Amino acid sequence: MSKPVRALTSPGAIFIDPRGDQRALRVSWHTDGGPDGVVVLSMWRDNLCVATFRLAVDEVPDLIAMLREGLDVAFAATRASRSA
């Protein structure tokens, strides 16, 4: 049986994939990647890191804005379908 995803050692969060199979996204801040640091997005499966992406801290606001825009669209679509 697979081990559960371990806790992060740096500030961050773990998001479990609803498809199961021990899939998870870890988001963690690292200050060792340069003067401003990076945010590391890593994909995990069965307690094994299978992919990483390093995002410069100055790019994080653009990612947040894109996620916010997508969330606004999703909520609008949900409201529209409920009122139809």
Short mmCIF file of C-alpha atoms in Angstrom, two decimals:
data_model
loop_
_atom_site.label_atom_id
_atom_site.label_comp_id
_atom_site.label_asym_id
_atom_site.label_seq_id
_atom_site.Cartn_x
_atom_site.Cartn_y
_atom_site.Cartn_z
CA MET A 1 0.00 0.00 0.00
CA SER A 2 1.24 3.53 -0.81
CA LYS A 3 2.33 5.94 1.88
CA PRO A 4 0.39 9.21 2.27
CA VAL A 5 1.87 12.45 0.94
CA ARG A 6 4.22 13.88 3.57
CA ALA A 7 3.92 17.36 5.08
CA LEU A 8 5.85 20.21 3.52
CA THR A 9 9.08 21.38 5.13
CA SER A 10 8.80 24.95 3.77
CA PRO A 11 5.77 27.29 3.71
CA GLY A 12 3.24 25.98 1.24
CA ALA A 13 0.17 23.82 0.69
CA ILE A 14 -0.86 20.42 -0.61
CA PHE A 15 -3.89 19.96 -2.85
CA ILE A 16 -5.27 16.43 -3.33
CA ASP A 17 -6.46 15.49 -6.81
CA PRO A 18 -10.11 14.33 -6.70
CA ARG A 19 -9.26 11.51 -9.14
CA GLY A 20 -7.47 9.71 -6.30
CA ASP A 21 -4.49 7.40 -6.85
CA GLN A 22 -2.45 9.44 -4.36
CA ARG A 23 -2.18 12.36 -6.84
CA ALA A 24 -1.35 15.71 -5.31
CA LEU A 25 -0.09 19.18 -6.17
CA ARG A 26 2.36 20.74 -3.75
CA VAL A 27 3.00 24.47 -3.78
CA SER A 28 6.00 25.64 -1.78
CA TRP A 29 8.03 28.81 -1.37
CA HIS A 30 11.82 28.60 -1.64
CA THR A 31 14.25 31.42 -0.94
CA ASP A 32 17.31 29.50 -2.13
CA GLY A 33 16.57 29.99 -5.85
CA GLY A 34 17.96 33.53 -6.10
CA PRO A 35 17.61 36.90 -4.41
CA ASP A 36 13.80 36.88 -4.61
CA GLY A 37 13.24 33.12 -4.45
CA VAL A 38 10.79 30.97 -6.34
CA VAL A 39 7.52 29.16 -5.88
CA VAL A 40 7.79 25.47 -6.73
CA LEU A 41 4.75 23.65 -8.10
CA SER A 42 5.32 19.92 -7.89
CA MET A 43 3.18 17.00 -9.00
CA TRP A 44 3.19 13.96 -6.72
CA ARG A 45 1.88 10.45 -7.12
CA ASP A 46 2.21 7.66 -4.61
CA ASN A 47 4.51 9.84 -2.48
CA LEU A 48 6.89 10.31 -5.43
CA CYS A 49 7.56 13.66 -7.09
CA VAL A 50 6.93 13.17 -10.81
CA ALA A 51 7.30 16.76 -12.08
CA THR A 52 8.24 20.25 -10.89
CA PHE A 53 7.86 23.79 -12.16
CA ARG A 54 9.74 26.74 -10.68
CA LEU A 55 7.88 30.04 -10.89
CA ALA A 56 9.73 33.29 -10.18
CA VAL A 57 8.17 35.23 -7.32
CA ASP A 58 7.55 38.24 -9.56
CA GLU A 59 5.37 36.04 -11.81
CA VAL A 60 3.13 34.85 -8.96
CA PRO A 61 0.74 37.86 -9.18
CA ASP A 62 0.04 37.00 -12.85
CA LEU A 63 -0.75 33.38 -11.89
CA ILE A 64 -3.06 34.56 -9.09
CA ALA A 65 -4.82 36.99 -11.47
CA MET A 66 -5.39 34.22 -14.02
CA LEU A 67 -6.77 31.87 -11.34
CA ARG A 68 -9.04 34.65 -10.05
CA GLU A 69 -10.33 35.37 -13.56
CA GLY A 70 -11.06 31.68 -14.12
CA LEU A 71 -12.84 31.48 -10.77
CA ASP A 72 -15.00 34.48 -11.66
CA VAL A 73 -16.00 32.84 -14.97
CA ALA A 74 -16.77 29.52 -13.23
CA PHE A 75 -18.95 31.21 -10.62
CA ALA A 76 -20.79 33.21 -13.27
CA ALA A 77 -21.50 30.04 -15.27
CA THR A 78 -22.75 28.25 -12.13
CA ARG A 79 -25.06 31.15 -11.25
CA ALA A 80 -26.39 31.29 -14.81
CA SER A 81 -27.13 27.56 -14.91
CA ARG A 82 -28.95 27.71 -11.56
CA SER A 83 -31.19 30.59 -12.63
CA ALA A 84 -32.08 29.01 -16.00
#
